[in-house]
PDB file of C-alpha atoms in Angstrom:
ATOM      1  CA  UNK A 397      -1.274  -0.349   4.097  1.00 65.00           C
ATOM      2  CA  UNK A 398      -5.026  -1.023   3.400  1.00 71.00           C
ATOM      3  CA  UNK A 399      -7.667  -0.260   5.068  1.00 72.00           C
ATOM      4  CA  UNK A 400     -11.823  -0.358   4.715  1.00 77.00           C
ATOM      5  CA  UNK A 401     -13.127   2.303   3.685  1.00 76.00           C
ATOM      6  CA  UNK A 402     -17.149   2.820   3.963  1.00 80.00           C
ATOM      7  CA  UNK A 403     -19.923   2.445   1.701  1.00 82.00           C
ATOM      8  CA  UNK A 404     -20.965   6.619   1.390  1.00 87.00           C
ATOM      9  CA  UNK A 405     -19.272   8.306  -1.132  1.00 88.00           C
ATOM     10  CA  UNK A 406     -16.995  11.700  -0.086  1.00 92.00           C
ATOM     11  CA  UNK A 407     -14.192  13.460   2.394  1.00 93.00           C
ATOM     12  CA  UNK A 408     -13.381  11.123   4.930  1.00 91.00           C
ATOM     13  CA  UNK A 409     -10.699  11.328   8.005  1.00 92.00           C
ATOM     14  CA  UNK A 410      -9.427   8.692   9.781  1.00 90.00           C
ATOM     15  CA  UNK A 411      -6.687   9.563  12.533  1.00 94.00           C
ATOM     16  CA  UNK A 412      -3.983   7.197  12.727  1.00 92.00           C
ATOM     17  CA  UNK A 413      -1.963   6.675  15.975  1.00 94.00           C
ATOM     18  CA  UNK A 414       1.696   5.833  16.029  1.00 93.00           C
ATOM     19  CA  UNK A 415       2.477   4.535  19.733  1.00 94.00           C
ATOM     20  CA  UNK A 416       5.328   3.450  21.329  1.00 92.00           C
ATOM     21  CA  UNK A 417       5.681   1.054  24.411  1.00 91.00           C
ATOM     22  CA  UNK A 418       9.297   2.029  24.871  1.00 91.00           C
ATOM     23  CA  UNK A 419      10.041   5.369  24.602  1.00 90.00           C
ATOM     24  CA  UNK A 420       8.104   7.958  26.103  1.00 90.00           C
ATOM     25  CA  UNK A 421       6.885  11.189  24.299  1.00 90.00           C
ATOM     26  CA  UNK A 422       7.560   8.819  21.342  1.00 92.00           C
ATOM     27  CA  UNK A 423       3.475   8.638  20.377  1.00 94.00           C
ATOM     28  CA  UNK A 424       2.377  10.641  17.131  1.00 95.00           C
ATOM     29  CA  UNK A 425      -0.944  11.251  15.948  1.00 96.00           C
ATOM     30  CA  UNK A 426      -1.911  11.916  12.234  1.00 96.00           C
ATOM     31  CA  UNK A 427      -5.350  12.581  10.360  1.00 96.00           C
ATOM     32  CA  UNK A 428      -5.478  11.609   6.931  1.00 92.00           C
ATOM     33  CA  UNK A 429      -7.803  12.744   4.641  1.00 92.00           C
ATOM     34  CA  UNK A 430      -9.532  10.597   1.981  1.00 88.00           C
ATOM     35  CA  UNK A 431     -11.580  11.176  -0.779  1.00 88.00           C
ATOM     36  CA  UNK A 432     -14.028   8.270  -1.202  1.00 86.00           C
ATOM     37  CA  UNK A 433     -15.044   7.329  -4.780  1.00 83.00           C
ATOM     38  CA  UNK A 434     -17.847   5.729  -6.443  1.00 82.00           C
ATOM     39  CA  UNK A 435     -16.503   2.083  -6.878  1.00 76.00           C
ATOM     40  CA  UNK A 436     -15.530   1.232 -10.324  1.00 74.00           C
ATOM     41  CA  UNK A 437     -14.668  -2.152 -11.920  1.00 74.00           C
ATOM     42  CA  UNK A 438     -12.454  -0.203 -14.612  1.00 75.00           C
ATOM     43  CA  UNK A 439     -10.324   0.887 -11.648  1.00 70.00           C
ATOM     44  CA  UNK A 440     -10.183  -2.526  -9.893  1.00 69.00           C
ATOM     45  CA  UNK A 441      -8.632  -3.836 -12.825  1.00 70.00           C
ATOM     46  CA  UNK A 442      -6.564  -1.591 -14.153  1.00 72.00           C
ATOM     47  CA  UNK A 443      -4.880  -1.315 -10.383  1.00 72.00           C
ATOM     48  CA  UNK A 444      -4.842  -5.017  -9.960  1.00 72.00           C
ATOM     49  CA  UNK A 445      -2.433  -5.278 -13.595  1.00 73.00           C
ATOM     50  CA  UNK A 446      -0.682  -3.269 -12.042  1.00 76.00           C
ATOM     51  CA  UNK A 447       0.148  -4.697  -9.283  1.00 70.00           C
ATOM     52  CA  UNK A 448       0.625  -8.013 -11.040  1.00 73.00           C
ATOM     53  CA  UNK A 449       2.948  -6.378 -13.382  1.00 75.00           C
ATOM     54  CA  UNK A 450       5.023  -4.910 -10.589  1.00 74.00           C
ATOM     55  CA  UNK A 451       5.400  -8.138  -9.200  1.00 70.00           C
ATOM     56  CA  UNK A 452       6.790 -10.081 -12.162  1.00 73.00           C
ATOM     57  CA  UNK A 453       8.963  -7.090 -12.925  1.00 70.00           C
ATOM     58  CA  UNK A 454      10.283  -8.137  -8.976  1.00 62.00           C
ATOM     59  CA  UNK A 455      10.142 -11.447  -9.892  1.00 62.00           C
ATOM     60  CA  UNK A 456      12.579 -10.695 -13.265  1.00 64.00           C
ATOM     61  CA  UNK A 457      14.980  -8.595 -11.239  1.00 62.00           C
ATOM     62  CA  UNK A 458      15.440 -11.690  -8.437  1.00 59.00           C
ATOM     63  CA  UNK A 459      16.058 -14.257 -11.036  1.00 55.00           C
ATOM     64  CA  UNK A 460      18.642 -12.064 -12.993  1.00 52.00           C
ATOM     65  CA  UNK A 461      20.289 -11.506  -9.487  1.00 51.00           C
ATOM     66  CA  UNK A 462      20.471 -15.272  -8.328  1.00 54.00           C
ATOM     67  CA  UNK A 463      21.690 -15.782 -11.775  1.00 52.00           C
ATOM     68  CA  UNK A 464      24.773 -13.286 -11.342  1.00 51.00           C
ATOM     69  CA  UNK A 465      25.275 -14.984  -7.698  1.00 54.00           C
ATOM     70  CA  UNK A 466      25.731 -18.029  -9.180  1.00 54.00           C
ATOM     71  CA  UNK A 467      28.323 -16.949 -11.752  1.00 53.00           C
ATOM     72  CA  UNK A 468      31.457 -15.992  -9.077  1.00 51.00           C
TER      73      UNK A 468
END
């Protein structure tokens, strides 16, 4: 999930609403609280590897799986 989160640094809450248009009684509500930081390049990066790195290591485990398929 991602989401915007404002410019102003500190505690915020955003409420997020679960609804359902079939079942009735179904609908939840939830506040989350976040704790906005001072942007930081360092951070960008570092979260960005790893995301890259999570998705080769994704990318390794499909290849080694088609391989097996293709053995039988």
């Amino acid at each position: 999930m991602a989401l915007l989160t404002p410019e102003s640094t500190g505690r915020v809450i955003y409420t997020l609403y679960l609804m359902s248009d079939c079942y009735l009684g179904l609908d939840q509500q939830y506040d989350i609280c976040l704790d906005v930081l001072p942007a930081s390049v360092e951070t960008q990066v570092n979260s960005e590897l790893t995301f890259a790195m999570d998705d080769l290591d994704l990318e390794k485990r499909g290849d080694k799986i088609e391989q097996y398929s293709t053995l039988e």
